[in-house]
PDB file of N, CA and C in Angstrom:
ATOM      1  N   MET A1484      11.540 -15.567  -0.480  1.00  0.00           N
ATOM      2  CA  MET A1484      10.460 -14.835  -1.099  1.00  0.00           C
ATOM      3  C   MET A1484      10.477 -13.396  -0.610  1.00  0.00           C
ATOM      4  N   LYS A1485      10.091 -12.493  -1.480  1.00  0.00           N
ATOM      5  CA  LYS A1485      10.028 -11.077  -1.133  1.00  0.00           C
ATOM      6  C   LYS A1485       8.581 -10.665  -0.928  1.00  0.00           C
ATOM      7  N   LYS A1486       8.365  -9.744  -0.011  1.00  0.00           N
ATOM      8  CA  LYS A1486       7.039  -9.170   0.178  1.00  0.00           C
ATOM      9  C   LYS A1486       6.917  -7.942  -0.702  1.00  0.00           C
ATOM     10  N   VAL A1487       5.765  -7.827  -1.366  1.00  0.00           N
ATOM     11  CA  VAL A1487       5.501  -6.689  -2.249  1.00  0.00           C
ATOM     12  C   VAL A1487       4.087  -6.190  -2.004  1.00  0.00           C
ATOM     13  N   ILE A1488       3.808  -4.991  -2.473  1.00  0.00           N
ATOM     14  CA  ILE A1488       2.465  -4.446  -2.412  1.00  0.00           C
ATOM     15  C   ILE A1488       2.079  -3.937  -3.800  1.00  0.00           C
ATOM     16  N   PRO A1489       0.999  -4.479  -4.391  1.00  0.00           N
ATOM     17  CA  PRO A1489       0.561  -4.017  -5.710  1.00  0.00           C
ATOM     18  C   PRO A1489      -0.365  -2.809  -5.603  1.00  0.00           C
ATOM     19  N   THR A1490      -0.505  -2.087  -6.698  1.00  0.00           N
ATOM     20  CA  THR A1490      -1.424  -0.945  -6.742  1.00  0.00           C
ATOM     21  C   THR A1490      -2.851  -1.445  -6.648  1.00  0.00           C
ATOM     22  N   THR A1491      -3.757  -0.564  -6.231  1.00  0.00           N
ATOM     23  CA  THR A1491      -5.165  -0.938  -6.117  1.00  0.00           C
ATOM     24  C   THR A1491      -5.888  -0.849  -7.454  1.00  0.00           C
ATOM     25  N   ASN A1492      -5.366  -0.070  -8.401  1.00  0.00           N
ATOM     26  CA  ASN A1492      -5.966   0.114  -9.730  1.00  0.00           C
ATOM     27  C   ASN A1492      -7.388   0.653  -9.662  1.00  0.00           C
ATOM     28  N   ASN A1493      -7.733   1.345  -8.585  1.00  0.00           N
ATOM     29  CA  ASN A1493      -9.049   1.950  -8.439  1.00  0.00           C
ATOM     30  C   ASN A1493      -8.892   3.456  -8.606  1.00  0.00           C
ATOM     31  N   HIS A1494      -9.240   3.961  -9.777  1.00  0.00           N
ATOM     32  CA  HIS A1494      -9.029   5.374 -10.086  1.00  0.00           C
ATOM     33  C   HIS A1494     -10.215   6.246  -9.675  1.00  0.00           C
ATOM     34  N   ASN A1495     -11.291   5.643  -9.143  1.00  0.00           N
ATOM     35  CA  ASN A1495     -12.479   6.396  -8.753  1.00  0.00           C
ATOM     36  C   ASN A1495     -12.513   6.700  -7.263  1.00  0.00           C
ATOM     37  N   LYS A1496     -11.421   6.599  -6.584  1.00  0.00           N
ATOM     38  CA  LYS A1496     -11.381   6.834  -5.148  1.00  0.00           C
ATOM     39  C   LYS A1496     -10.846   8.225  -4.850  1.00  0.00           C
ATOM     40  N   GLY A1497     -11.014   8.656  -3.637  1.00  0.00           N
ATOM     41  CA  GLY A1497     -10.516   9.963  -3.228  1.00  0.00           C
ATOM     42  C   GLY A1497      -9.013   9.960  -3.056  1.00  0.00           C
ATOM     43  N   LYS A1498      -8.450  11.153  -2.971  1.00  0.00           N
ATOM     44  CA  LYS A1498      -6.994  11.257  -2.895  1.00  0.00           C
ATOM     45  C   LYS A1498      -6.436  10.811  -1.551  1.00  0.00           C
ATOM     46  N   LEU A1499      -7.270  10.672  -0.540  1.00  0.00           N
ATOM     47  CA  LEU A1499      -6.799  10.235   0.767  1.00  0.00           C
ATOM     48  C   LEU A1499      -6.905   8.720   0.968  1.00  0.00           C
ATOM     49  N   GLN A1500      -7.428   8.022  -0.009  1.00  0.00           N
ATOM     50  CA  GLN A1500      -7.525   6.562   0.077  1.00  0.00           C
ATOM     51  C   GLN A1500      -6.176   5.933  -0.252  1.00  0.00           C
ATOM     52  N   PRO A1501      -5.907   4.730   0.269  1.00  0.00           N
ATOM     53  CA  PRO A1501      -4.614   4.088  -0.017  1.00  0.00           C
ATOM     54  C   PRO A1501      -4.433   3.776  -1.504  1.00  0.00           C
ATOM     55  N   ASN A1502      -3.216   3.942  -1.994  1.00  0.00           N
ATOM     56  CA  ASN A1502      -2.892   3.643  -3.389  1.00  0.00           C
ATOM     57  C   ASN A1502      -2.413   2.211  -3.572  1.00  0.00           C
ATOM     58  N   TRP A1503      -2.100   1.534  -2.477  1.00  0.00           N
ATOM     59  CA  TRP A1503      -1.507   0.201  -2.538  1.00  0.00           C
ATOM     60  C   TRP A1503      -2.277  -0.749  -1.645  1.00  0.00           C
ATOM     61  N   GLU A1504      -2.219  -2.038  -1.946  1.00  0.00           N
ATOM     62  CA  GLU A1504      -2.821  -3.072  -1.107  1.00  0.00           C
ATOM     63  C   GLU A1504      -1.768  -4.122  -0.803  1.00  0.00           C
ATOM     64  N   GLY A1505      -2.017  -4.906   0.213  1.00  0.00           N
ATOM     65  CA  GLY A1505      -1.052  -5.960   0.531  1.00  0.00           C
ATOM     66  C   GLY A1505      -0.503  -5.799   1.923  1.00  0.00           C
ATOM     67  N   PRO A1506       0.567  -6.415   2.235  1.00  0.00           N
ATOM     68  CA  PRO A1506       1.612  -6.979   1.377  1.00  0.00           C
ATOM     69  C   PRO A1506       1.289  -8.398   0.908  1.00  0.00           C
ATOM     70  N   TYR A1507       1.914  -8.806  -0.161  1.00  0.00           N
ATOM     71  CA  TYR A1507       1.825 -10.147  -0.714  1.00  0.00           C
ATOM     72  C   TYR A1507       3.230 -10.710  -0.855  1.00  0.00           C
ATOM     73  N   LEU A1508       3.307 -12.015  -1.008  1.00  0.00           N
ATOM     74  CA  LEU A1508       4.580 -12.670  -1.280  1.00  0.00           C
ATOM     75  C   LEU A1508       4.649 -13.036  -2.747  1.00  0.00           C
ATOM     76  N   ILE A1509       5.817 -12.940  -3.332  1.00  0.00           N
ATOM     77  CA  ILE A1509       6.006 -13.395  -4.709  1.00  0.00           C
ATOM     78  C   ILE A1509       6.123 -14.909  -4.683  1.00  0.00           C
ATOM     79  N   SER A1510       5.241 -15.590  -5.423  1.00  0.00           N
ATOM     80  CA  SER A1510       5.291 -17.054  -5.441  1.00  0.00           C
ATOM     81  C   SER A1510       6.164 -17.573  -6.573  1.00  0.00           C
ATOM     82  N   ARG A1511       6.046 -16.950  -7.747  1.00  0.00           N
ATOM     83  CA  ARG A1511       6.891 -17.382  -8.869  1.00  0.00           C
ATOM     84  C   ARG A1511       6.972 -16.282  -9.914  1.00  0.00           C
ATOM     85  N   MET A1512       8.052 -16.332 -10.655  1.00  0.00           N
ATOM     86  CA  MET A1512       8.311 -15.348 -11.692  1.00  0.00           C
ATOM     87  C   MET A1512       8.044 -15.997 -13.048  1.00  0.00           C
ATOM     88  N   VAL A1513       7.221 -15.366 -13.881  1.00  0.00           N
ATOM     89  CA  VAL A1513       6.929 -15.874 -15.222  1.00  0.00           C
ATOM     90  C   VAL A1513       8.019 -15.428 -16.186  1.00  0.00           C
ATOM     91  N   ASN A1514       8.341 -14.153 -16.150  1.00  0.00           N
ATOM     92  CA  ASN A1514       9.500 -13.604 -16.856  1.00  0.00           C
ATOM     93  C   ASN A1514      10.033 -12.467 -15.992  1.00  0.00           C
ATOM     94  N   CYS A1515      10.945 -11.700 -16.481  1.00  0.00           N
ATOM     95  CA  CYS A1515      11.548 -10.667 -15.628  1.00  0.00           C
ATOM     96  C   CYS A1515      10.583  -9.535 -15.281  1.00  0.00           C
ATOM     97  N   ASN A1516       9.405  -9.491 -15.910  1.00  0.00           N
ATOM     98  CA  ASN A1516       8.445  -8.415 -15.652  1.00  0.00           C
ATOM     99  C   ASN A1516       7.121  -8.878 -15.066  1.00  0.00           C
ATOM    100  N   ALA A1517       6.848 -10.178 -14.979  1.00  0.00           N
ATOM    101  CA  ALA A1517       5.543 -10.671 -14.535  1.00  0.00           C
ATOM    102  C   ALA A1517       5.694 -11.682 -13.405  1.00  0.00           C
ATOM    103  N   TYR A1518       4.843 -11.510 -12.382  1.00  0.00           N
ATOM    104  CA  TYR A1518       4.935 -12.333 -11.182  1.00  0.00           C
ATOM    105  C   TYR A1518       3.561 -12.803 -10.737  1.00  0.00           C
ATOM    106  N   TYR A1519       3.514 -13.996 -10.153  1.00  0.00           N
ATOM    107  CA  TYR A1519       2.342 -14.467  -9.433  1.00  0.00           C
ATOM    108  C   TYR A1519       2.578 -14.196  -7.959  1.00  0.00           C
ATOM    109  N   LEU A1520       1.506 -13.810  -7.243  1.00  0.00           N
ATOM    110  CA  LEU A1520       1.620 -13.442  -5.837  1.00  0.00           C
ATOM    111  C   LEU A1520       0.824 -14.397  -4.957  1.00  0.00           C
ATOM    112  N   LEU A1521       1.239 -14.496  -3.687  1.00  0.00           N
ATOM    113  CA  LEU A1521       0.523 -15.261  -2.669  1.00  0.00           C
ATOM    114  C   LEU A1521      -0.131 -14.289  -1.702  1.00  0.00           C
ATOM    115  N   ASN A1522      -1.396 -14.577  -1.325  1.00  0.00           N
ATOM    116  CA  ASN A1522      -2.047 -13.742  -0.318  1.00  0.00           C
ATOM    117  C   ASN A1522      -1.644 -14.205   1.076  1.00  0.00           C
ATOM    118  N   SER A1523      -2.250 -13.649   2.109  1.00  0.00           N
ATOM    119  CA  SER A1523      -1.870 -13.981   3.485  1.00  0.00           C
ATOM    120  C   SER A1523      -2.224 -15.410   3.871  1.00  0.00           C
ATOM    121  N   ASP A1524      -3.148 -16.046   3.132  1.00  0.00           N
ATOM    122  CA  ASP A1524      -3.504 -17.448   3.374  1.00  0.00           C
ATOM    123  C   ASP A1524      -2.654 -18.404   2.550  1.00  0.00           C
ATOM    124  N   LYS A1525      -1.600 -17.883   1.918  1.00  0.00           N
ATOM    125  CA  LYS A1525      -0.675 -18.655   1.076  1.00  0.00           C
ATOM    126  C   LYS A1525      -1.360 -19.237  -0.163  1.00  0.00           C
ATOM    127  N   GLU A1526      -2.424 -18.563  -0.630  1.00  0.00           N
ATOM    128  CA  GLU A1526      -3.102 -18.949  -1.868  1.00  0.00           C
ATOM    129  C   GLU A1526      -2.607 -18.054  -2.989  1.00  0.00           C
ATOM    130  N   GLU A1527      -2.322 -18.660  -4.137  1.00  0.00           N
ATOM    131  CA  GLU A1527      -1.808 -17.888  -5.265  1.00  0.00           C
ATOM    132  C   GLU A1527      -2.932 -17.113  -5.933  1.00  0.00           C
ATOM    133  N   LEU A1528      -2.692 -15.834  -6.208  1.00  0.00           N
ATOM    134  CA  LEU A1528      -3.664 -15.020  -6.934  1.00  0.00           C
ATOM    135  C   LEU A1528      -3.722 -15.489  -8.378  1.00  0.00           C
ATOM    136  N   LYS A1529      -4.903 -15.383  -8.990  1.00  0.00           N
ATOM    137  CA  LYS A1529      -5.087 -15.905 -10.345  1.00  0.00           C
ATOM    138  C   LYS A1529      -4.470 -15.022 -11.419  1.00  0.00           C
ATOM    139  N   SER A1530      -4.372 -13.740 -11.163  1.00  0.00           N
ATOM    140  CA  SER A1530      -3.861 -12.837 -12.195  1.00  0.00           C
ATOM    141  C   SER A1530      -2.381 -12.544 -11.991  1.00  0.00           C
ATOM    142  N   LEU A1531      -1.706 -12.339 -13.101  1.00  0.00           N
ATOM    143  CA  LEU A1531      -0.303 -11.928 -13.074  1.00  0.00           C
ATOM    144  C   LEU A1531      -0.208 -10.457 -12.695  1.00  0.00           C
ATOM    145  N   LYS A1532       0.885 -10.091 -12.067  1.00  0.00           N
ATOM    146  CA  LYS A1532       1.139  -8.686 -11.755  1.00  0.00           C
ATOM    147  C   LYS A1532       2.428  -8.258 -12.434  1.00  0.00           C
ATOM    148  N   ASN A1533       2.368  -7.137 -13.123  1.00  0.00           N
ATOM    149  CA  ASN A1533       3.549  -6.594 -13.778  1.00  0.00           C
ATOM    150  C   ASN A1533       4.422  -5.891 -12.753  1.00  0.00           C
ATOM    151  N   ILE A1534       5.718  -5.943 -12.951  1.00  0.00           N
ATOM    152  CA  ILE A1534       6.679  -5.324 -12.033  1.00  0.00           C
ATOM    153  C   ILE A1534       6.440  -3.820 -11.886  1.00  0.00           C
ATOM    154  N   MET A1535       5.886  -3.179 -12.908  1.00  0.00           N
ATOM    155  CA  MET A1535       5.606  -1.743 -12.843  1.00  0.00           C
ATOM    156  C   MET A1535       4.509  -1.423 -11.827  1.00  0.00           C
ATOM    157  N   ASN A1536       3.679  -2.423 -11.491  1.00  0.00           N
ATOM    158  CA  ASN A1536       2.594  -2.228 -10.536  1.00  0.00           C
ATOM    159  C   ASN A1536       2.920  -2.781  -9.155  1.00  0.00           C
ATOM    160  N   LEU A1537       4.174  -3.107  -8.905  1.00  0.00           N
ATOM    161  CA  LEU A1537       4.601  -3.637  -7.613  1.00  0.00           C
ATOM    162  C   LEU A1537       5.674  -2.746  -7.017  1.00  0.00           C
ATOM    163  N   ARG A1538       5.739  -2.751  -5.705  1.00  0.00           N
ATOM    164  CA  ARG A1538       6.867  -2.115  -5.043  1.00  0.00           C
ATOM    165  C   ARG A1538       7.216  -2.927  -3.803  1.00  0.00           C
ATOM    166  N   LYS A1539       8.445  -2.830  -3.395  1.00  0.00           N
ATOM    167  CA  LYS A1539       8.922  -3.592  -2.252  1.00  0.00           C
ATOM    168  C   LYS A1539       8.254  -3.080  -0.983  1.00  0.00           C
ATOM    169  N   TRP A1540       7.853  -4.015  -0.135  1.00  0.00           N
ATOM    170  CA  TRP A1540       7.224  -3.675   1.133  1.00  0.00           C
ATOM    171  C   TRP A1540       8.273  -3.646   2.221  1.00  0.00           C
ATOM    172  N   ASN A1541       8.346  -2.545   2.949  1.00  0.00           N
ATOM    173  CA  ASN A1541       9.277  -2.395   4.064  1.00  0.00           C
ATOM    174  C   ASN A1541       8.486  -2.240   5.346  1.00  0.00           C
ATOM    175  N   GLN A1542       8.688  -3.164   6.263  1.00  0.00           N
ATOM    176  CA  GLN A1542       8.000  -3.080   7.543  1.00  0.00           C
ATOM    177  C   GLN A1542       8.699  -2.040   8.407  1.00  0.00           C
ATOM    178  N   CYS A1543       7.927  -1.085   8.914  1.00  0.00           N
ATOM    179  CA  CYS A1543       8.533  -0.042   9.733  1.00  0.00           C
ATOM    180  C   CYS A1543       8.652  -0.509  11.182  1.00  0.00           C
ATOM    181  N   GLN A1544       9.576   0.107  11.888  1.00  0.00           N
ATOM    182  CA  GLN A1544       9.765  -0.196  13.303  1.00  0.00           C
ATOM    183  C   GLN A1544       8.634   0.441  14.103  1.00  0.00           C
ATOM    184  N   GLN A1545       8.315  -0.141  15.242  1.00  0.00           N
ATOM    185  CA  GLN A1545       7.203   0.326  16.075  1.00  0.00           C
ATOM    186  C   GLN A1545       7.344   1.800  16.460  1.00  0.00           C
ATOM    187  N   ASP A1546       8.537   2.258  16.792  1.00  0.00           N
ATOM    188  CA  ASP A1546       8.720   3.636  17.238  1.00  0.00           C
ATOM    189  C   ASP A1546       8.828   4.649  16.099  1.00  0.00           C
ATOM    190  N   THR A1547       8.959   4.187  14.849  1.00  0.00           N
ATOM    191  CA  THR A1547       9.064   5.114  13.722  1.00  0.00           C
ATOM    192  C   THR A1547       7.785   5.205  12.910  1.00  0.00           C
ATOM    193  N   CYS A1548       6.798   4.351  13.165  1.00  0.00           N
ATOM    194  CA  CYS A1548       5.535   4.403  12.423  1.00  0.00           C
ATOM    195  C   CYS A1548       4.681   5.568  12.908  1.00  0.00           C
ATOM    196  N   ILE A1549       3.946   6.140  11.982  1.00  0.00           N
ATOM    197  CA  ILE A1549       3.048   7.245  12.332  1.00  0.00           C
ATOM    198  C   ILE A1549       1.648   6.693  12.458  1.00  0.00           C
TER     199      ILE A1549
END
């Protein structure tokens, strides 16, 4: 499984607020563009997420994080 982070889809926030939430795990693929995600409790989210609203999550090393 891959870890991903979806967009927050909250357009009423300030520019310094995070644009992404997560990370989540991909639980299953519906087609090449739509995925179901698992939260940190391994529960599947009810809504599908389009690939355009996901990006790969990369965990940074302790000494390189800001």
